[in-house]
């Protein structure tokens, strides 16, 4: 399980403020975007990916009861924030949870 720090607001221009390899910082533009990406359902999905280690989106769809197209859209959004990695595999895309624990810092 990898822990990430979450910040809200514009991304800083200095790379040193963006966290480090051990505890990277994920930036969200607003609390609303944070709530959408890290909803209870999506955090449960991250935990399931981390524990079950599905070898394709089809496997994950079977585990969750969700459609592959719905999962793909959700995972692409999470991947854009660096929370999930989608690797090419022999049976399609393999979802990998890059973070499952989050620390929120508010100013």
Coordinates of C-alpha atoms in Angstrom, one line a residue:
X1 CA 0.0 0.0 0.0
X2 CA 1.3 3.3 -1.0
X3 CA 0.4 6.5 0.8
X4 CA -0.1 9.8 -1.0
X5 CA -0.6 13.3 0.2
X6 CA -3.5 15.3 -1.3
X7 CA -3.5 19.0 -1.8
X8 CA -6.2 21.2 -3.3
X9 CA -5.6 24.2 -5.4
X10 CA -3.3 25.1 -8.4
X11 CA -0.3 22.9 -8.9
X12 CA 2.8 24.6 -7.6
X13 CA 5.5 25.6 -10.0
X14 CA 8.4 24.3 -7.9
X15 CA 8.9 20.6 -8.3
X16 CA 10.2 20.3 -4.7
X17 CA 6.8 21.2 -3.4
X18 CA 5.1 18.3 -5.3
X19 CA 6.2 15.6 -2.8
X20 CA 8.7 12.8 -3.2
X21 CA 8.9 9.3 -4.5
X22 CA 7.9 7.8 -1.2
X23 CA 5.0 10.2 -0.5
X24 CA 4.0 11.9 -3.7
X25 CA 1.4 14.7 -3.7
X26 CA -1.7 14.5 -5.8
X27 CA -3.2 17.9 -6.7
X28 CA -6.9 18.5 -7.2
X29 CA -8.4 21.7 -8.4
X30 CA -11.3 21.6 -5.9
X31 CA -12.9 19.6 -3.1
X32 CA -15.6 18.6 -5.6
X33 CA -13.1 17.0 -7.9
X34 CA -11.4 15.3 -5.0
X35 CA -14.8 13.9 -3.8
X36 CA -15.5 12.6 -7.3
X37 CA -12.3 10.8 -7.8
X38 CA -11.8 9.5 -4.3
X39 CA -15.5 8.6 -3.5
X40 CA -16.2 5.7 -1.1
X41 CA -16.9 3.5 -4.1
X42 CA -13.7 4.4 -5.9
X43 CA -11.6 3.9 -2.7
X44 CA -13.2 0.4 -2.3
X45 CA -12.3 -0.2 -6.0
X46 CA -8.7 0.7 -5.2
X47 CA -8.6 -1.7 -2.3
X48 CA -10.1 -4.5 -4.4
X49 CA -7.5 -3.9 -7.1
X50 CA -4.7 -4.0 -4.6
X51 CA -6.0 -7.2 -2.8
X52 CA -7.3 -9.2 -5.8
X53 CA -4.8 -8.1 -8.4
X54 CA -7.0 -8.7 -11.4
X55 CA -5.2 -9.5 -14.6
X56 CA -7.6 -7.6 -16.9
X57 CA -10.5 -5.1 -16.8
X58 CA -12.8 -8.0 -17.6
X59 CA -11.6 -9.8 -14.4
X60 CA -12.2 -6.6 -12.4
X61 CA -15.7 -6.2 -14.0
X62 CA -16.6 -9.7 -12.8
X63 CA -15.3 -9.0 -9.3
X64 CA -17.3 -5.7 -9.0
X65 CA -20.4 -6.4 -11.1
X66 CA -19.7 -3.2 -13.1
X67 CA -19.4 -2.9 -16.8
X68 CA -15.9 -2.8 -18.4
X69 CA -16.7 0.5 -20.1
X70 CA -17.7 2.1 -16.7
X71 CA -14.6 0.7 -15.0
X72 CA -12.4 1.9 -17.9
X73 CA -13.7 5.4 -17.6
X74 CA -13.2 5.5 -13.8
X75 CA -9.7 4.0 -14.0
X76 CA -8.6 6.4 -16.8
X77 CA -9.6 9.3 -14.6
X78 CA -7.7 7.8 -11.6
X79 CA -4.7 7.1 -13.9
X80 CA -4.7 10.8 -14.9
X81 CA -4.0 11.6 -11.2
X82 CA -1.4 8.9 -10.8
X83 CA -3.6 6.9 -8.4
X84 CA -3.9 3.9 -10.8
X85 CA -1.6 2.5 -13.4
X86 CA -3.0 0.7 -16.5
X87 CA -0.4 -1.7 -17.8
X88 CA -0.7 -3.6 -21.1
X89 CA -1.0 -7.4 -20.5
X90 CA -1.7 -10.4 -22.7
X91 CA -5.5 -10.2 -22.0
X92 CA -5.8 -6.4 -22.1
X93 CA -5.2 -3.6 -19.6
X94 CA -4.1 -4.7 -16.1
X95 CA -5.2 -2.2 -13.4
X96 CA -2.6 -1.6 -10.7
X97 CA -3.4 0.5 -7.6
X98 CA -0.5 2.9 -7.1
X99 CA -2.0 4.4 -3.9
X100 CA -4.6 3.1 -1.5
X101 CA -4.0 5.4 1.5
X102 CA -4.4 9.2 1.4
X103 CA -3.5 12.0 3.7
X104 CA -5.4 15.3 3.1
X105 CA -3.8 18.6 4.2
X106 CA -6.0 21.6 4.4
X107 CA -4.7 25.1 4.9

